């Protein structure tokens, strides 16, 4: 029995020889993957269940409105208790940067787990093929049905399958639109023909796209349409943990004969049952090494472990492992990898920026523009007057009556702020105010002055904002 760890190809010639055994389905045949229960299949379903948030999230309520609502017409984006306006969208750039770097980190550490466990294409395809299996049977039965002549039974089964696929596609599109409109009322408006054209077009595109991508293209989407499958190769290194076949333990392959003891076999542990290929959703043979089609879903591990149990051999012939492990080298500690430090630093900066942005979000925003021409005016009584334009941004979904005040000067008069300013939701309201300071009270050419904006929401909550400016006077 050969139990030594495999030594991966070390020369260019060996790499080319390995690549000759790679197989990429170009769409000539439909892959009907076999489903087998196991630990990784359970983890895969658990990871896929995260997408329930996509379907159920729009119906969560918060403070008498939709908890997460991207209100594009009113240019307001509600995230539970916070309201983000386009002026605060710099945080979106940091959020996208964070997820992009996190994807790179995860790929560098454990390969394409996003593709195998979380990607919407993988998840929707898995659901579609699950429906297909429930209606049409095992892979062999599905192939037989595809080749069978058209009759009422075949029409009934195929029509039911495609009807469910289209329904899932419709729910995918409708759920997407629901994030941008009030979800409960959208149902009535949509089916009564009262929704806007963008809603109907979006739902139609999502329905057709989901139906085609998950129902027909399947793994072809990963091969030819997804850029991540192309670039992920440069993110892997010898420390990356991916599903891999232990060549040294498994080769040479040989089937188990009836009555043969597996303990005395001269062949390797691989019995050449091809179950690892049968369960692969992209149809690759993991025994031929890492290749573009592998999405690291680990279903081949479940299949191989079950076969090893049946033939009385240890599990792990196919397992999550790194190149260093197969070469017998001790794995490098996580903290000793330079890219981990670089990625962590970028993610930390992005997260810090996002937390800072949300922590400084205010219900109203105040901007103060000092009049430049002239900088000041000398009045007939000798006092000095400065003019300011105040812009008030209301981030709340209701009208606010805003009161303006000022502080920072010992003796002054605020002119033009006697009446409250009505600020419309999501809009900017402007007003002009003057500050007058007696000549005797002036303490220099430039003195700081702080403007305050205060309002009371209908629920009684006080909201405030302030902005520092400057009062300019002539030289003494």
Short mmCIF file of C-alpha atoms in Angstrom, two decimals:
data_model
loop_
_atom_site.label_atom_id
_atom_site.label_comp_id
_atom_site.label_asym_id
_atom_site.label_seq_id
_atom_site.Cartn_x
_atom_site.Cartn_y
_atom_site.Cartn_z
CA UNK A 1 0.00 0.00 0.00
CA UNK A 2 1.39 3.37 -1.00
CA UNK A 3 0.59 5.86 1.76
CA UNK A 4 3.15 8.58 1.00
CA UNK A 5 1.87 12.10 0.38
CA UNK A 6 1.72 13.22 -3.20
CA UNK A 7 4.41 15.45 -4.65
CA UNK A 8 2.75 17.87 -7.08
CA UNK A 9 4.36 18.54 -10.45
CA UNK A 10 7.40 20.77 -10.07
CA UNK A 11 8.39 21.39 -13.67
CA UNK A 12 6.70 23.18 -16.52
CA UNK A 13 6.53 19.89 -18.48
CA UNK A 14 4.72 18.22 -15.58
CA UNK A 15 2.28 21.09 -15.35
CA UNK A 16 1.47 20.85 -19.06
CA UNK A 17 1.07 17.08 -18.73
CA UNK A 18 -1.37 17.59 -15.88
CA UNK A 19 -3.31 20.21 -17.86
CA UNK A 20 -3.74 17.68 -20.69
CA UNK A 21 -6.06 15.72 -18.37
CA UNK A 22 -8.23 18.71 -17.54
CA UNK A 23 -11.76 18.63 -18.86
CA UNK A 24 -13.96 21.67 -19.44
CA UNK A 25 -17.51 21.10 -20.56
CA UNK A 26 -18.11 23.56 -23.39
CA UNK A 27 -21.86 23.10 -23.31
CA UNK A 28 -22.11 20.15 -25.67
CA UNK A 29 -23.67 17.99 -22.95
CA UNK A 30 -25.82 18.75 -19.94
CA UNK A 31 -24.22 17.90 -16.62
CA UNK A 32 -26.62 16.03 -14.35
CA UNK A 33 -24.70 15.96 -11.08
CA UNK A 34 -25.50 13.29 -8.54
CA UNK A 35 -26.66 14.42 -5.11
CA UNK A 36 -25.17 12.79 -2.04
CA UNK A 37 -25.77 13.68 1.58
CA UNK A 38 -22.80 14.60 3.71
CA UNK A 39 -21.18 17.21 5.91
CA UNK A 40 -20.21 19.55 3.08
CA UNK A 41 -23.61 19.26 1.41
CA UNK A 42 -25.18 20.34 4.75
CA UNK A 43 -22.75 23.25 5.03
CA UNK A 44 -23.52 24.21 1.45
CA UNK A 45 -27.26 24.39 2.14
CA UNK A 46 -26.65 26.35 5.34
CA UNK A 47 -24.50 28.87 3.47
CA UNK A 48 -27.09 29.15 0.69
CA UNK A 49 -29.80 29.93 3.25
CA UNK A 50 -28.18 33.35 3.74
CA UNK A 51 -29.93 34.34 0.51
CA UNK A 52 -33.26 34.14 2.35
CA UNK A 53 -32.37 37.65 3.53
CA UNK A 54 -32.62 38.75 -0.10
CA UNK A 55 -36.22 37.52 -0.31
CA UNK A 56 -37.43 38.35 3.20
CA UNK A 57 -35.43 41.50 3.98
CA UNK A 58 -37.79 43.98 2.25
CA UNK A 59 -40.64 42.95 4.59
CA UNK A 60 -38.81 43.82 7.82
CA UNK A 61 -40.31 46.98 9.33
CA UNK A 62 -38.54 49.67 11.32
CA UNK A 63 -40.10 52.82 12.77
CA UNK A 64 -43.29 52.49 10.69
CA UNK A 65 -41.42 52.00 7.40
CA UNK A 66 -39.36 49.44 5.55
CA UNK A 67 -36.18 48.73 7.52
CA UNK A 68 -33.94 48.77 4.43
CA UNK A 69 -35.26 50.90 1.59
CA UNK A 70 -33.30 52.37 -1.31
CA UNK A 71 -35.68 55.20 -2.20
CA UNK A 72 -34.15 56.35 -5.48
CA UNK A 73 -36.92 58.83 -6.51
CA UNK A 74 -36.49 60.73 -3.23
CA UNK A 75 -32.74 60.10 -3.13
CA UNK A 76 -32.94 58.60 0.36
CA UNK A 77 -31.49 55.27 1.49
CA UNK A 78 -32.87 54.04 4.79
CA UNK A 79 -30.83 51.49 6.75
CA UNK A 80 -32.86 50.78 9.87
CA UNK A 81 -32.49 53.93 11.99
CA UNK A 82 -30.01 55.66 9.66
CA UNK A 83 -30.85 57.61 6.54
CA UNK A 84 -28.09 57.93 3.95
CA UNK A 85 -28.28 60.54 1.23
CA UNK A 86 -26.22 60.78 -1.96
CA UNK A 87 -23.91 63.20 -0.14
CA UNK A 88 -22.91 60.33 2.18
CA UNK A 89 -22.37 57.80 -0.56
CA UNK A 90 -18.61 57.90 -0.14
CA UNK A 91 -19.25 55.19 2.45
CA UNK A 92 -20.48 52.91 -0.33
CA UNK A 93 -17.04 53.08 -1.95
CA UNK A 94 -15.44 51.98 1.31
CA UNK A 95 -18.00 49.19 1.68
CA UNK A 96 -17.30 47.90 -1.83
CA UNK A 97 -13.55 48.12 -1.14
CA UNK A 98 -14.01 46.13 2.07
CA UNK A 99 -15.91 43.31 0.36
CA UNK A 100 -13.51 43.23 -2.59
CA UNK A 101 -10.51 42.87 -0.30
CA UNK A 102 -12.35 40.33 1.86
CA UNK A 103 -13.04 38.27 -1.25
CA UNK A 104 -9.33 38.38 -2.10
CA UNK A 105 -8.40 37.36 1.46
CA UNK A 106 -10.81 34.44 1.49
CA UNK A 107 -9.60 33.26 -1.93
CA UNK A 108 -5.97 33.46 -0.85
CA UNK A 109 -6.69 31.41 2.28
CA UNK A 110 -9.29 28.84 1.25
CA UNK A 111 -9.79 29.18 -2.50
CA UNK A 112 -13.09 29.86 -4.26
CA UNK A 113 -15.42 29.26 -1.33
CA UNK A 114 -17.52 32.20 -2.52
CA UNK A 115 -18.17 30.31 -5.76
CA UNK A 116 -18.85 27.01 -4.05
CA UNK A 117 -21.05 28.12 -1.17
CA UNK A 118 -22.38 31.66 -1.53
CA UNK A 119 -22.43 32.79 -5.18
CA UNK A 120 -25.98 33.47 -6.39
CA UNK A 121 -25.28 31.60 -9.64
CA UNK A 122 -24.20 28.51 -7.70
CA UNK A 123 -27.08 28.73 -5.21
CA UNK A 124 -29.81 29.29 -7.80
CA UNK A 125 -28.41 26.52 -10.02
CA UNK A 126 -28.38 24.18 -7.03
CA UNK A 127 -32.04 24.97 -6.29
CA UNK A 128 -33.00 24.52 -9.95
CA UNK A 129 -31.26 21.13 -10.18
CA UNK A 130 -32.83 20.07 -6.86
CA UNK A 131 -36.25 20.75 -8.38
CA UNK A 132 -35.18 18.88 -11.49
CA UNK A 133 -34.16 15.86 -9.44
CA UNK A 134 -37.42 15.84 -7.46
CA UNK A 135 -39.48 15.86 -10.66
CA UNK A 136 -37.34 13.84 -13.07
CA UNK A 137 -35.39 11.53 -10.80
CA UNK A 138 -31.73 10.52 -10.64
CA UNK A 139 -29.13 11.62 -13.23
CA UNK A 140 -29.66 8.42 -15.22
CA UNK A 141 -33.43 8.94 -15.19
CA UNK A 142 -33.03 12.55 -16.28
CA UNK A 143 -30.84 11.57 -19.22
CA UNK A 144 -33.35 8.89 -20.18
CA UNK A 145 -36.22 11.39 -20.01
CA UNK A 146 -34.30 13.88 -22.17
CA UNK A 147 -33.87 11.23 -24.87
CA UNK A 148 -37.42 9.87 -24.59
CA UNK A 149 -40.00 10.77 -27.25
CA UNK A 150 -42.43 13.57 -26.47
CA UNK A 151 -45.59 12.37 -24.74
CA UNK A 152 -48.06 13.69 -22.17
CA UNK A 153 -45.99 12.48 -19.21
CA UNK A 154 -42.86 14.18 -20.46
CA UNK A 155 -44.75 17.39 -21.26
CA UNK A 156 -46.33 17.41 -17.80
CA UNK A 157 -43.00 16.91 -16.00
CA UNK A 158 -41.08 19.39 -18.15
CA UNK A 159 -43.84 22.00 -17.97
CA UNK A 160 -43.97 21.72 -14.17
CA UNK A 161 -40.20 22.05 -13.91
CA UNK A 162 -39.95 25.06 -16.20
CA UNK A 163 -42.96 26.66 -14.54
CA UNK A 164 -41.26 26.44 -11.14
CA UNK A 165 -38.03 27.78 -12.63
CA UNK A 166 -39.85 30.78 -14.09
CA UNK A 167 -41.65 31.35 -10.77
CA UNK A 168 -38.31 31.42 -8.93
CA UNK A 169 -36.95 33.80 -11.56
CA UNK A 170 -39.97 36.06 -11.10
CA UNK A 171 -39.59 36.06 -7.30
CA UNK A 172 -35.90 36.89 -7.74
CA UNK A 173 -36.74 39.92 -9.86
CA UNK A 174 -39.67 41.03 -7.71
CA UNK A 175 -37.58 40.76 -4.53
CA UNK A 176 -34.89 42.92 -6.13
CA UNK A 177 -37.43 45.63 -6.96
CA UNK A 178 -38.89 45.37 -3.44
CA UNK A 179 -35.65 46.75 -1.98
CA UNK A 180 -36.33 49.98 -3.92
CA UNK A 181 -40.05 50.37 -3.11
CA UNK A 182 -42.38 49.72 -0.21
CA UNK A 183 -42.62 45.92 -0.49
CA UNK A 184 -46.16 45.29 0.87
CA UNK A 185 -47.79 47.96 -1.32
CA UNK A 186 -45.68 46.93 -4.33
CA UNK A 187 -47.65 43.69 -4.69
CA UNK A 188 -50.92 45.49 -5.27
CA UNK A 189 -49.48 48.19 -7.52
CA UNK A 190 -47.54 45.66 -9.58
CA UNK A 191 -50.45 43.34 -10.39
CA UNK A 192 -52.90 46.20 -10.86
CA UNK A 193 -50.62 47.74 -13.48
CA UNK A 194 -49.89 50.79 -11.34
CA UNK A 195 -46.13 50.27 -10.86
CA UNK A 196 -43.72 52.28 -12.98
CA UNK A 197 -42.24 50.84 -16.16
CA UNK A 198 -38.81 50.40 -14.57
CA UNK A 199 -40.30 47.86 -12.14
CA UNK A 200 -41.82 45.74 -14.92
CA UNK A 201 -38.68 45.88 -17.04
CA UNK A 202 -36.44 44.94 -14.09
CA UNK A 203 -38.62 42.01 -13.05
CA UNK A 204 -38.75 40.77 -16.66
CA UNK A 205 -34.97 40.96 -17.05
CA UNK A 206 -34.35 39.16 -13.76
CA UNK A 207 -36.93 36.49 -14.57
CA UNK A 208 -35.41 35.72 -17.97
CA UNK A 209 -31.84 36.05 -16.70
CA UNK A 210 -32.36 33.72 -13.74
CA UNK A 211 -34.26 31.21 -15.88
CA UNK A 212 -31.52 31.09 -18.53
CA UNK A 213 -28.43 31.32 -16.31
CA UNK A 214 -29.50 28.86 -13.60
CA UNK A 215 -31.67 26.61 -15.74
CA UNK A 216 -29.64 26.22 -18.92
CA UNK A 217 -26.16 27.78 -18.83
CA UNK A 218 -25.36 26.61 -15.28
CA UNK A 219 -21.61 25.89 -15.09
CA UNK A 220 -21.09 27.63 -18.45
CA UNK A 221 -21.73 30.90 -16.64
CA UNK A 222 -18.79 30.18 -14.36
CA UNK A 223 -16.55 29.11 -17.24
CA UNK A 224 -17.19 31.85 -19.75
CA UNK A 225 -19.12 34.75 -18.20
CA UNK A 226 -17.74 35.20 -14.69
CA UNK A 227 -14.46 37.16 -14.53
CA UNK A 228 -13.73 35.93 -11.00
CA UNK A 229 -13.11 32.41 -12.32
CA UNK A 230 -10.39 33.86 -14.56
CA UNK A 231 -8.55 35.97 -12.02
CA UNK A 232 -8.78 33.72 -8.98
CA UNK A 233 -5.76 31.72 -10.13
CA UNK A 234 -3.39 34.60 -9.35
CA UNK A 235 -4.79 34.83 -5.81
CA UNK A 236 -3.76 31.28 -4.86
CA UNK A 237 -0.37 30.23 -3.55
CA UNK A 238 1.20 27.18 -1.95
CA UNK A 239 -0.48 27.94 1.40
CA UNK A 240 -4.03 28.15 0.03
CA UNK A 241 -6.29 25.37 1.29
CA UNK A 242 -8.45 23.85 -1.45
CA UNK A 243 -10.16 20.49 -2.09
CA UNK A 244 -7.38 18.27 -3.40
CA UNK A 245 -6.75 14.63 -4.21
CA UNK A 246 -3.89 12.87 -2.39
CA UNK A 247 -2.11 11.36 -5.39
CA UNK A 248 0.48 9.53 -3.32
CA UNK A 249 -2.13 7.74 -1.29
CA UNK A 250 -4.63 7.14 -4.09
CA UNK A 251 -2.41 5.99 -6.96
CA UNK A 252 -2.24 3.66 -8.70
CA UNK A 253 -5.98 3.34 -8.95
CA UNK A 254 -7.65 -0.01 -8.91
CA UNK A 255 -11.12 -1.36 -8.39
CA UNK A 256 -11.85 -3.55 -5.40
CA UNK A 257 -12.61 -7.11 -6.44
CA UNK A 258 -15.21 -9.20 -4.72
CA UNK A 259 -13.71 -10.82 -1.63
CA UNK A 260 -10.45 -8.86 -1.91
CA UNK A 261 -8.99 -7.47 1.30
CA UNK A 262 -8.32 -3.76 1.02
CA UNK A 263 -5.59 -4.06 3.63
CA UNK A 264 -3.34 -6.08 1.33
CA UNK A 265 -4.02 -4.26 -1.92
CA UNK A 266 -1.00 -3.28 -3.97
CA UNK A 267 -3.01 -0.50 -5.63
CA UNK A 268 -3.73 2.83 -3.99
CA UNK A 269 -6.82 3.73 -2.02
CA UNK A 270 -8.65 5.19 -5.03
CA UNK A 271 -11.01 2.51 -6.33
CA UNK A 272 -11.75 4.50 -9.49
CA UNK A 273 -15.46 4.68 -8.72
CA UNK A 274 -15.76 8.15 -10.32
CA UNK A 275 -18.18 9.28 -7.63
CA UNK A 276 -16.13 12.46 -7.17
CA UNK A 277 -16.82 13.28 -10.82
CA UNK A 278 -20.48 12.24 -10.64
CA UNK A 279 -21.28 14.74 -7.86
CA UNK A 280 -19.27 17.64 -9.31
CA UNK A 281 -21.64 20.38 -10.54
CA UNK A 282 -19.11 21.48 -13.16
CA UNK A 283 -18.08 17.98 -14.24
CA UNK A 284 -14.36 18.18 -13.44
CA UNK A 285 -12.21 15.34 -12.15
CA UNK A 286 -10.49 16.56 -8.98
CA UNK A 287 -7.96 13.74 -9.36
CA UNK A 288 -6.41 15.60 -12.27
CA UNK A 289 -5.40 18.52 -10.06
CA UNK A 290 -6.72 22.02 -9.54
CA UNK A 291 -8.42 23.44 -12.59
CA UNK A 292 -10.60 26.32 -13.67
CA UNK A 293 -13.84 24.38 -13.35
CA UNK A 294 -13.38 23.58 -9.64
CA UNK A 295 -15.51 25.92 -7.52
CA UNK A 296 -14.29 24.32 -4.23
CA UNK A 297 -17.79 23.24 -3.20
CA UNK A 298 -16.24 20.16 -1.50
CA UNK A 299 -19.03 17.83 -2.66
CA UNK A 300 -16.35 15.49 -4.00
CA UNK A 301 -15.06 15.17 -0.43
CA UNK A 302 -18.45 13.89 0.75
CA UNK A 303 -18.60 11.40 -2.11
CA UNK A 304 -15.07 10.07 -1.57
CA UNK A 305 -15.45 9.80 2.20
CA UNK A 306 -18.57 7.66 1.79
CA UNK A 307 -16.73 5.35 -0.60
CA UNK A 308 -13.77 5.10 1.77
CA UNK A 309 -16.16 4.10 4.56
CA UNK A 310 -17.57 1.33 2.39
CA UNK A 311 -14.17 -0.10 1.41
CA UNK A 312 -12.76 0.22 4.91
CA UNK A 313 -10.14 2.88 4.24
CA UNK A 314 -9.52 6.14 6.16
CA UNK A 315 -11.33 9.24 5.05
CA UNK A 316 -9.45 12.16 3.52
CA UNK A 317 -8.30 10.77 0.19
CA UNK A 318 -9.87 13.95 -1.12
CA UNK A 319 -9.71 16.71 1.47
CA UNK A 320 -9.11 20.38 2.02
CA UNK A 321 -5.33 20.75 1.96
CA UNK A 322 -2.58 23.05 0.74
CA UNK A 323 0.31 22.43 -1.62
CA UNK A 324 2.69 22.75 1.32
CA UNK A 325 0.89 19.94 3.15
CA UNK A 326 1.17 17.58 0.17
CA UNK A 327 4.86 18.42 -0.18
CA UNK A 328 5.41 17.59 3.48
CA UNK A 329 6.33 21.13 4.48
CA UNK A 330 4.95 22.65 7.70
CA UNK A 331 2.21 25.16 6.88
CA UNK A 332 3.19 28.80 7.23
CA UNK A 333 1.50 30.57 10.10
CA UNK A 334 -1.25 32.99 9.12
CA UNK A 335 0.50 35.95 10.73
CA UNK A 336 3.67 35.30 8.73
CA UNK A 337 2.02 35.86 5.37
CA UNK A 338 2.68 39.42 4.12
CA UNK A 339 -0.47 39.58 2.00
CA UNK A 340 -2.60 38.88 5.08
CA UNK A 341 -1.17 41.95 6.80
CA UNK A 342 -1.70 44.10 3.70
CA UNK A 343 -5.26 42.89 3.20
CA UNK A 344 -6.07 43.30 6.90
CA UNK A 345 -4.75 46.85 6.94
CA UNK A 346 -6.89 47.85 3.94
CA UNK A 347 -10.00 46.20 5.40
CA UNK A 348 -9.39 47.90 8.76
CA UNK A 349 -9.14 51.33 7.13
CA UNK A 350 -12.30 50.68 5.10
CA UNK A 351 -14.24 49.49 8.15
CA UNK A 352 -13.02 52.41 10.24
CA UNK A 353 -14.21 54.82 7.54
CA UNK A 354 -17.62 53.13 7.38
CA UNK A 355 -18.08 53.19 11.16
CA UNK A 356 -16.98 56.81 11.28
CA UNK A 357 -19.44 57.70 8.54
CA UNK A 358 -22.37 56.02 10.27
CA UNK A 359 -21.44 57.39 13.67
CA UNK A 360 -21.39 60.96 12.31
CA UNK A 361 -24.63 60.66 10.35
CA UNK A 362 -27.08 63.31 11.51
CA UNK A 363 -30.78 63.80 10.86
CA UNK A 364 -30.05 67.26 9.49
CA UNK A 365 -26.92 68.71 7.98
CA UNK A 366 -25.94 72.38 8.12
CA UNK A 367 -23.58 74.21 5.79
CA UNK A 368 -22.59 77.85 6.23
CA UNK A 369 -21.31 80.06 3.40
CA UNK A 370 -19.77 83.37 4.40
CA UNK A 371 -20.41 86.26 2.03
CA UNK A 372 -17.19 87.11 0.21
CA UNK A 373 -18.07 90.38 -1.46
CA UNK A 374 -18.02 92.27 0.75
CA UNK A 375 -16.52 90.37 3.69
CA UNK A 376 -18.11 92.81 6.12
CA UNK A 377 -20.22 95.96 6.17
CA UNK A 378 -19.80 98.95 8.53
CA UNK A 379 -23.24 100.18 9.65
CA UNK A 380 -24.18 103.75 10.52
CA UNK A 381 -23.98 103.09 14.26
CA UNK A 382 -20.39 101.81 13.87
CA UNK A 383 -21.21 98.12 14.32
CA UNK A 384 -19.85 95.51 11.90
CA UNK A 385 -22.15 93.17 10.01
CA UNK A 386 -21.37 89.84 8.25
CA UNK A 387 -23.72 88.02 5.91
CA UNK A 388 -24.12 84.22 5.82
CA UNK A 389 -26.04 81.81 3.63
CA UNK A 390 -27.20 78.75 5.52
CA UNK A 391 -28.09 75.53 3.70
CA UNK A 392 -30.06 72.95 5.67
CA UNK A 393 -30.26 69.36 4.44
CA UNK A 394 -33.15 67.37 5.90
CA UNK A 395 -32.31 63.65 5.95
CA UNK A 396 -35.57 62.63 7.60
CA UNK A 397 -38.66 61.33 5.73
CA UNK A 398 -40.87 64.14 7.06
CA UNK A 399 -40.93 67.96 7.03
CA UNK A 400 -38.95 69.63 9.81
CA UNK A 401 -39.33 73.10 11.28
CA UNK A 402 -35.73 74.16 11.87
CA UNK A 403 -34.70 76.88 14.30
CA UNK A 404 -31.42 78.74 13.75
CA UNK A 405 -29.21 80.17 16.50
CA UNK A 406 -25.56 81.17 16.92
CA UNK A 407 -22.90 81.26 19.61
CA UNK A 408 -19.21 81.98 20.09
CA UNK A 409 -19.28 85.79 20.24
CA UNK A 410 -19.67 87.72 23.49
CA UNK A 411 -21.99 90.43 22.19
CA UNK A 412 -23.83 90.11 18.89
CA UNK A 413 -27.21 90.29 17.21
CA UNK A 414 -28.52 87.55 14.90
CA UNK A 415 -30.78 89.01 12.22
CA UNK A 416 -33.03 86.95 9.92
CA UNK A 417 -33.45 83.88 12.15
CA UNK A 418 -36.65 84.87 13.93
CA UNK A 419 -38.86 82.48 11.99
CA UNK A 420 -38.47 78.70 11.66
CA UNK A 421 -37.30 77.28 8.33
CA UNK A 422 -39.43 74.52 6.82
CA UNK A 423 -37.07 71.85 5.48
CA UNK A 424 -38.58 69.34 3.08
CA UNK A 425 -37.54 65.67 3.40
CA UNK A 426 -34.43 64.87 1.40
CA UNK A 427 -34.17 68.46 0.21
CA UNK A 428 -31.94 71.45 0.86
CA UNK A 429 -33.47 74.64 2.23
CA UNK A 430 -31.54 77.93 2.14
CA UNK A 431 -31.81 81.07 4.20
CA UNK A 432 -29.76 84.21 4.69
CA UNK A 433 -28.86 85.58 8.13
CA UNK A 434 -26.74 88.49 9.41
CA UNK A 435 -24.59 88.83 12.50
CA UNK A 436 -23.96 92.32 13.88
CA UNK A 437 -21.29 93.03 16.47
CA UNK A 438 -20.77 96.43 18.18
CA UNK A 439 -17.39 97.96 17.38
CA UNK A 440 -16.44 98.01 21.05
CA UNK A 441 -17.07 94.27 21.38
CA UNK A 442 -14.72 93.28 18.55
CA UNK A 443 -11.66 91.34 19.71
CA UNK A 444 -9.80 90.91 16.45
CA UNK A 445 -10.06 90.67 12.69
CA UNK A 446 -11.32 87.08 12.73
CA UNK A 447 -13.42 85.50 15.46
CA UNK A 448 -15.03 82.05 15.38
CA UNK A 449 -18.81 81.83 15.36
CA UNK A 450 -20.91 78.66 15.58
CA UNK A 451 -24.33 78.28 13.96
CA UNK A 452 -26.85 75.81 15.38
CA UNK A 453 -29.83 74.18 13.68
CA UNK A 454 -32.45 72.49 15.88
CA UNK A 455 -35.71 70.72 15.06
CA UNK A 456 -38.21 68.38 16.67
CA UNK A 457 -39.41 65.29 14.84
CA UNK A 458 -43.10 64.26 15.02
CA UNK A 459 -42.15 61.52 17.51
CA UNK A 460 -40.67 64.13 19.86
CA UNK A 461 -37.01 63.38 19.18
CA UNK A 462 -34.77 66.43 19.02
CA UNK A 463 -32.34 66.62 16.10
CA UNK A 464 -29.50 69.11 15.91
CA UNK A 465 -26.60 70.13 13.73
CA UNK A 466 -23.94 72.79 14.02
CA UNK A 467 -21.27 74.33 11.82
CA UNK A 468 -18.41 76.65 12.68
CA UNK A 469 -17.75 79.72 10.59
CA UNK A 470 -15.91 83.01 11.12
CA UNK A 471 -16.82 86.61 11.80
CA UNK A 472 -14.59 89.07 9.96
CA UNK A 473 -14.01 92.66 11.05
CA UNK A 474 -11.71 95.51 9.89
CA UNK A 475 -8.33 96.04 11.46
CA UNK A 476 -8.43 98.02 14.71
#
